[in-house]
DNA sequence: CTAGATAGTAGACCGCAGTCTATAAACTTA
DNA sequence: TAAGTTTATAGACTGCGGTCTACTATCTAG
């Protein structure tokens, strides 16, 4: 499954991808997406620029993979805890997502920016970042409806859009994305 | 007020700004933000590139001004109509905003993208595009509370974030931003 | 061992946003 | 008129993302 056919030809350097991703993550976190050049990443990883383009077609693709290598990881822990109310589970989930954003929010904003002029990359970002979180939130809201914590009259898909939209809006407008926002969102979604 | 001091020196070409903005709007709508170069705009406007940079410091600044020259214009008509419910007023307002987006949504997405790596421009975009619409929506929701159409327990600032976040989220993720979305948002905000 | 295929490297190349310089043009003040 | 100031223009320049080419290295199939 992870083995490509490779019927002849020089094999890819086994370590290159890992060292490129490591250099990318390090440099992007230190200096920011736009202040890191592909040349600097290749140099730090000890490879030629073309080696990098053999594996990722754009800078955005590379940074996406470097930043989200461990994902789901940031999008599944605190769900489905039957001891807490769904409202508190939502708040905990958002706090977890926002904690991740504290570390990676800046490159993620740059990735959202890059997606605006590259439909293929927008789809990749959607698969990697957007959809997994939508699924978790929608599932949580449906459980809340099943347990009577949320009215059946509410449109869970639109509520999910409200939730994600609210933090995207804050993120992209440079407003704080923190525990307070998580609490305010959860309170307003589960308003009596 | 509109007169600068101008104590000596060659005066600015009075027509240059207008023709640059006209060329910008035309080319950006025809080809898209990233496929139009500053050189092409300057050439179409019949000026040197530097003349353009004498008036706007970045491409994003120029496009912002070209796209929003007539604003408020897109952010004030249907509000405050006492014959319609606040819910319908919100829906009408959103339809109007989304109609504008049908024409200018692509450059606006590019402007939001450009704002992610330029704090000064993010502030400019906020003043020109974000805040005016927030003010209108918050005002409408407060009127709804005054008239009893919306519960006093709701947090109008967060509801405004939900509303704007929902269409930013749809816009930036390439989902349709249309009359249906306007109706679904209004319905969910004013859910019984 | 040979032929073919694929990968790595170095470096040229393109188009772009944005900066800078030199020169000419158009104004104000003395 | 002369000096000083600001603008317009043309064009060189930098750094970037991304492409392309020429050459070398390493694999598989026969």
XYZ file of C-alpha atoms (C1' of nucleotides) in Angstrom:
444
model
C 0.000 0.000 0.000
C 2.713 2.435 0.923
C 4.988 0.811 -1.684
C 4.943 2.381 -5.108
C 5.665 0.105 -8.057
C 9.111 1.555 -8.911
C 9.921 -0.709 -11.820
C 13.371 0.673 -12.433
C 15.005 4.041 -11.993
C 16.900 5.588 -9.141
C 14.901 5.307 -5.920
C 13.911 8.391 -4.054
C 16.117 9.423 -1.192
C 14.359 7.886 1.798
C 15.280 10.651 4.217
C 14.722 13.660 1.992
C 10.989 14.058 2.575
C 11.346 13.937 6.330
C 14.196 16.427 6.495
C 12.395 18.777 4.099
C 9.241 18.674 6.214
C 11.229 19.182 9.406
C 13.079 22.167 7.954
C 9.803 23.582 6.656
C 8.047 23.339 9.991
C 10.973 24.820 11.854
C 11.527 27.740 9.510
C 7.864 28.564 9.009
C 7.269 28.655 12.757
C 10.363 30.751 13.349
C 9.971 33.273 10.562
C 6.484 32.954 9.111
C 5.210 31.572 5.820
C 6.055 34.503 3.614
C 9.490 35.154 5.045
C 10.693 31.652 4.287
C 11.742 30.945 0.737
C 11.753 27.581 -0.954
C 15.465 28.078 -1.490
C 15.988 28.515 2.255
C 14.023 25.376 3.044
C 15.913 23.323 0.468
C 19.200 24.634 1.761
C 18.302 23.887 5.382
C 17.230 20.382 4.394
C 20.386 19.852 2.361
C 18.671 19.142 -0.953
C 18.279 20.861 -4.293
C 15.153 22.923 -4.953
C 14.045 20.496 -7.625
C 14.072 17.590 -5.165
C 11.503 19.477 -3.187
C 9.358 20.129 -6.259
C 9.569 16.421 -7.088
C 7.507 15.772 -3.949
C 5.263 18.822 -3.599
C 4.023 20.955 -6.427
C 3.769 24.221 -4.505
C 5.021 25.842 -1.339
C 1.479 25.689 0.051
C 1.300 21.915 -0.491
C 4.553 21.423 1.361
C 3.607 23.627 4.304
C 0.186 21.976 4.529
C 1.766 18.577 4.847
C 4.423 19.792 7.294
C 1.873 21.478 9.541
C -0.752 18.725 9.451
C 1.436 15.662 9.456
C 0.042 14.536 12.803
C -3.591 15.228 11.950
C -6.361 14.022 12.875
C -4.340 14.314 16.135
C -5.675 17.812 16.702
C -9.245 16.999 15.907
C -10.527 14.065 17.868
C -9.576 13.714 21.514
C -12.246 15.206 23.736
C -15.349 14.165 21.842
C -17.828 11.567 22.979
C -17.375 11.922 26.698
C -20.692 10.860 28.185
C -19.946 12.456 31.532
C -19.982 15.979 30.180
C -22.783 17.937 28.557
C -22.506 18.373 24.821
C -22.113 22.074 25.390
C -19.035 21.479 27.508
C -17.759 18.937 25.016
C -18.086 21.545 22.268
C -16.253 24.086 24.379
C -13.482 21.588 25.120
C -13.205 20.693 21.452
C -12.907 24.337 20.460
C -10.313 25.014 23.131
C -8.280 22.163 21.741
C -8.544 23.439 18.181
C -7.661 26.953 19.316
C -4.645 25.659 21.223
C -3.388 24.151 18.012
C -4.014 27.505 16.333
C -1.906 29.277 18.930
C 1.057 27.360 17.568
C 0.083 27.055 13.923
C -2.478 29.785 13.398
C -0.147 31.990 11.441
C 0.824 29.393 8.820
C -2.771 28.200 8.660
C -3.910 31.713 7.849
C -1.313 31.791 5.098
C -2.574 28.440 3.802
C -6.152 29.709 3.699
C -4.806 32.712 1.809
C -2.932 30.507 -0.651
C -6.075 28.454 -1.234
C -7.937 31.481 -2.555
C -6.104 31.404 -5.855
C -5.517 27.709 -6.271
C -8.615 25.507 -6.490
C -6.653 22.271 -6.280
C -4.981 23.407 -3.104
C -8.274 24.639 -1.696
C -9.588 21.106 -2.078
C -6.529 19.680 -0.361
C -6.896 22.086 2.530
C -10.558 21.227 2.736
C -9.825 17.538 3.070
C -7.049 18.015 5.549
C -8.278 20.822 7.759
C -11.886 21.743 7.103
C -13.837 18.536 6.687
C -12.480 16.531 9.627
C -13.515 19.257 12.035
C -16.903 19.682 10.408
C -17.621 15.999 10.798
C -16.774 16.029 14.487
C -18.885 19.080 15.244
C -21.879 17.871 13.285
C -21.683 14.528 15.014
C -21.547 16.196 18.399
C -24.548 18.395 17.613
C -26.553 15.416 16.465
C -25.784 13.611 19.683
C -26.966 16.712 21.517
C -30.239 16.504 19.610
C -30.574 12.804 20.360
C -30.114 13.484 24.050
C -32.526 16.408 24.035
C -29.827 18.940 24.828
C -30.397 20.686 21.520
C -33.759 21.323 19.880
C -34.662 19.210 16.853
C -35.691 22.412 15.126
C -32.065 23.523 14.847
C -30.187 22.970 11.585
C -27.001 21.243 12.675
C -25.259 21.851 9.349
C -25.850 25.579 9.661
C -24.847 25.560 13.317
C -21.593 23.889 12.280
C -21.118 26.657 9.743
C -21.741 29.216 12.473
C -19.182 27.596 14.743
C -16.436 27.233 12.171
C -17.288 30.517 10.521
C -17.029 32.354 13.820
C -13.484 31.247 14.465
C -12.386 31.620 10.858
C -13.778 35.127 10.936
C -11.893 35.908 14.144
C -8.725 34.244 12.894
C -8.681 36.006 9.549
C -9.530 39.354 11.079
C -6.742 39.142 13.625
C -8.986 38.899 16.652
C -8.132 36.638 19.597
C -9.002 32.986 19.121
C -8.902 31.784 22.695
C -10.766 30.037 25.494
C -13.123 32.964 25.882
C -14.200 32.712 22.265
C -14.681 28.960 22.714
C -16.941 29.544 25.698
C -18.927 32.309 23.996
C -19.510 30.190 20.899
C -20.631 27.172 22.927
C -22.939 29.322 25.047
C -24.591 30.904 22.042
C -25.038 27.628 20.176
C -26.656 25.992 23.198
C -28.665 29.038 24.198
C -31.838 28.026 25.996
C -10.379 69.564 3.266
C -9.847 67.764 0.026
C -7.143 70.303 -0.866
C -3.602 69.371 0.101
C -1.189 72.189 0.847
C 0.911 71.777 -2.312
C 3.305 74.657 -1.714
C 5.239 74.214 -4.930
C 6.142 71.280 -7.088
C 4.519 69.678 -10.077
C 0.852 68.916 -9.357
C -0.442 65.405 -9.593
C -2.154 64.464 -12.801
C -5.814 64.997 -11.962
C -7.077 62.171 -14.161
C -4.475 59.534 -13.364
C -6.089 58.120 -10.228
C -9.454 57.698 -11.921
C -8.077 56.016 -15.002
C -5.881 53.725 -12.908
C -8.855 52.666 -10.789
C -11.011 52.152 -13.862
C -8.358 50.013 -15.538
C -7.869 48.053 -12.329
C -11.547 47.275 -11.891
C -11.943 46.282 -15.522
C -8.889 44.035 -15.674
C -9.412 42.421 -12.282
C -13.003 41.554 -13.143
C -12.018 40.231 -16.553
C -8.973 38.197 -15.594
C -8.862 37.872 -11.820
C -6.605 39.417 -9.205
C -3.573 37.220 -9.691
C -3.634 37.231 -13.456
C -3.432 40.992 -13.673
C -0.014 42.540 -13.210
C 0.695 46.039 -12.003
C 2.496 46.583 -15.290
C -0.656 45.659 -17.215
C -2.777 48.031 -15.156
C -0.324 50.893 -15.575
C -0.134 50.239 -19.286
C -3.915 50.118 -19.669
C -4.227 53.362 -17.701
C -1.487 55.008 -19.751
C 0.836 55.823 -16.849
C 4.184 54.634 -15.570
C 4.291 51.995 -12.842
C 5.791 54.454 -10.406
C 2.844 56.833 -10.817
C 0.659 54.059 -9.529
C 2.949 53.410 -6.560
C 2.879 57.139 -5.783
C -0.811 56.730 -4.952
C -1.126 53.197 -3.569
C 1.568 51.314 -1.759
C 0.538 47.806 -2.801
C -1.556 46.046 -5.397
C -4.002 45.065 -2.655
C -4.498 48.701 -1.629
C -5.258 49.674 -5.185
C -7.707 46.846 -5.802
C -9.430 47.522 -2.483
C -10.057 51.108 -3.450
C -11.111 50.207 -6.972
C -13.584 47.576 -5.796
C -15.039 49.555 -2.895
C -15.096 53.026 -4.379
C -18.866 53.136 -4.200
C -19.133 51.712 -0.666
C -21.169 51.996 1.699
C -23.436 51.698 -1.416
C -23.525 47.933 -1.010
C -24.145 47.973 2.703
C -27.090 50.104 3.619
C -30.190 50.022 1.438
C -32.695 47.528 2.786
C -32.221 48.069 6.493
C -34.719 49.749 8.757
C -37.870 48.885 6.883
C -40.595 48.816 9.525
C -42.991 46.913 7.295
C -40.887 43.782 7.239
C -39.878 41.486 10.043
C -36.280 41.769 11.165
C -35.733 38.248 9.945
C -36.793 39.223 6.436
C -34.748 42.387 6.664
C -31.707 40.305 7.527
C -32.396 37.963 4.644
C -32.789 40.912 2.263
C -29.572 42.461 3.540
C -27.658 39.239 3.029
C -29.083 38.798 -0.447
C -27.855 42.252 -1.291
C -24.377 41.573 0.080
C -24.235 38.255 -1.751
C -25.310 39.901 -4.996
C -22.363 42.211 -4.666
C -20.194 39.163 -4.040
C -21.437 37.561 -7.224
C -19.718 40.389 -9.086
C -16.778 41.060 -6.778
C -16.450 37.916 -4.726
C -13.346 36.714 -6.511
C -11.297 39.888 -5.955
C -12.623 40.148 -2.409
C -11.367 36.661 -1.682
C -7.999 37.700 -3.032
C -8.068 40.791 -0.813
C -8.819 38.696 2.268
C -5.909 36.495 1.232
C -3.603 39.488 0.820
C -4.621 40.754 4.266
C -3.272 37.628 5.936
C 0.316 38.702 5.509
C -0.018 42.451 5.762
C -1.390 43.810 9.056
C -1.742 47.354 7.748
C -3.809 46.155 4.838
C -5.860 43.912 7.087
C -6.827 47.002 9.056
C -7.738 48.842 5.877
C -9.900 45.963 4.701
C -11.507 45.810 8.104
C -12.496 49.479 7.961
C -13.725 49.312 4.414
C -15.446 45.935 4.208
C -15.786 44.261 7.576
C -16.853 46.892 10.069
C -19.578 48.648 8.060
C -21.439 45.385 7.622
C -20.986 44.398 11.247
C -22.484 47.671 12.387
C -25.552 47.214 10.204
C -26.178 43.663 11.323
C -25.691 44.398 15.011
C -28.039 47.337 14.736
C -30.665 45.191 13.060
C -30.376 42.483 15.710
C -30.725 45.030 18.475
C -33.875 46.399 16.873
C -35.146 42.831 16.734
C -34.548 42.530 20.468
C -36.276 45.858 21.112
C -39.305 44.673 19.194
C -39.352 41.298 20.877
C -38.573 39.417 17.688
C -35.286 38.170 19.176
C -34.738 37.019 22.732
C -32.816 39.320 25.052
C -30.775 36.293 26.087
C -29.041 36.177 22.714
C -25.595 37.741 22.321
C -25.979 39.998 19.308
C -22.247 40.437 18.869
C -21.781 36.667 18.663
C -24.784 36.309 16.383
C -23.194 38.889 14.103
C -20.019 36.799 14.141
C -22.086 33.742 13.250
C -23.709 35.544 10.338
C -20.551 37.010 8.866
C -18.512 33.961 9.702
C -20.971 31.705 7.915
C -20.661 33.535 4.625
C -16.922 34.080 4.920
C -16.577 30.369 5.556
C -18.682 29.555 2.506
C -16.917 32.153 0.371
C -13.406 31.059 1.287
C -14.249 27.384 0.910
C -15.708 27.837 -2.543
C -19.255 27.002 -1.590
C -22.225 28.849 -3.091
C -22.992 32.188 -1.506
C -26.516 32.746 -2.731
C -30.116 33.473 -1.787
C -30.499 30.037 -0.295
C -27.635 30.622 2.099
C -29.136 34.001 3.012
C -32.444 32.361 3.857
C -30.866 29.521 5.810
C -28.763 31.933 7.872
C -31.746 34.176 8.653
C -33.878 31.178 9.576
C -31.294 29.787 11.953
C -30.561 33.127 13.614
C -34.253 33.759 14.237
C -35.066 30.186 15.173
C -37.988 30.040 17.589
C 26.940 -5.807 -19.016
C 23.757 -2.934 -21.359
C 19.628 -0.191 -22.058
C 16.054 2.306 -20.123
C 13.931 4.712 -16.573
C 13.756 7.684 -12.612
C 15.949 10.735 -9.122
C 19.363 14.304 -7.533
C 22.055 18.586 -8.471
C 23.317 23.027 -10.245
C 22.064 26.655 -12.520
C 19.678 29.314 -16.191
C 15.320 31.278 -17.007
C 10.446 33.584 -16.613
C 7.044 36.720 -14.740
C 5.866 39.098 -10.883
C 5.609 42.859 -6.827
C 8.033 46.281 -5.139
C 12.292 49.574 -4.838
C 15.444 52.811 -6.606
C 17.794 56.104 -9.770
C 18.307 59.488 -13.351
C 16.108 62.740 -16.018
C 12.550 65.702 -17.598
C 8.308 68.386 -16.620
C 5.312 71.529 -14.030
C 4.398 74.093 -10.306
C 5.474 78.147 -6.219
C 8.067 81.640 -4.166
C 11.507 85.214 -4.156
C 14.220 84.737 -14.203
C 16.177 81.605 -10.886
C 15.908 78.307 -7.140
C 13.528 74.856 -4.935
C 10.080 71.242 -4.843
C 7.155 67.662 -6.338
C 5.537 64.595 -10.033
C 5.989 61.584 -14.294
C 8.637 58.433 -16.965
C 11.739 54.846 -18.305
C 14.356 51.455 -16.949
C 17.569 48.916 -13.902
C 17.463 46.026 -9.920
C 16.166 42.505 -6.027
C 13.972 38.480 -4.317
C 10.495 35.374 -4.939
C 7.807 30.975 -6.756
C 7.961 28.010 -10.225
C 9.837 25.795 -14.719
C 13.279 23.819 -17.571
C 17.689 21.852 -19.134
C 22.030 19.338 -18.872
C 24.393 16.257 -16.432
C 25.178 12.710 -13.082
C 23.772 8.844 -10.009
C 21.204 4.675 -8.966
C 17.949 1.493 -9.682
C 15.438 -2.765 -12.782
C 14.898 -5.756 -16.738
C 16.954 -8.403 -20.233
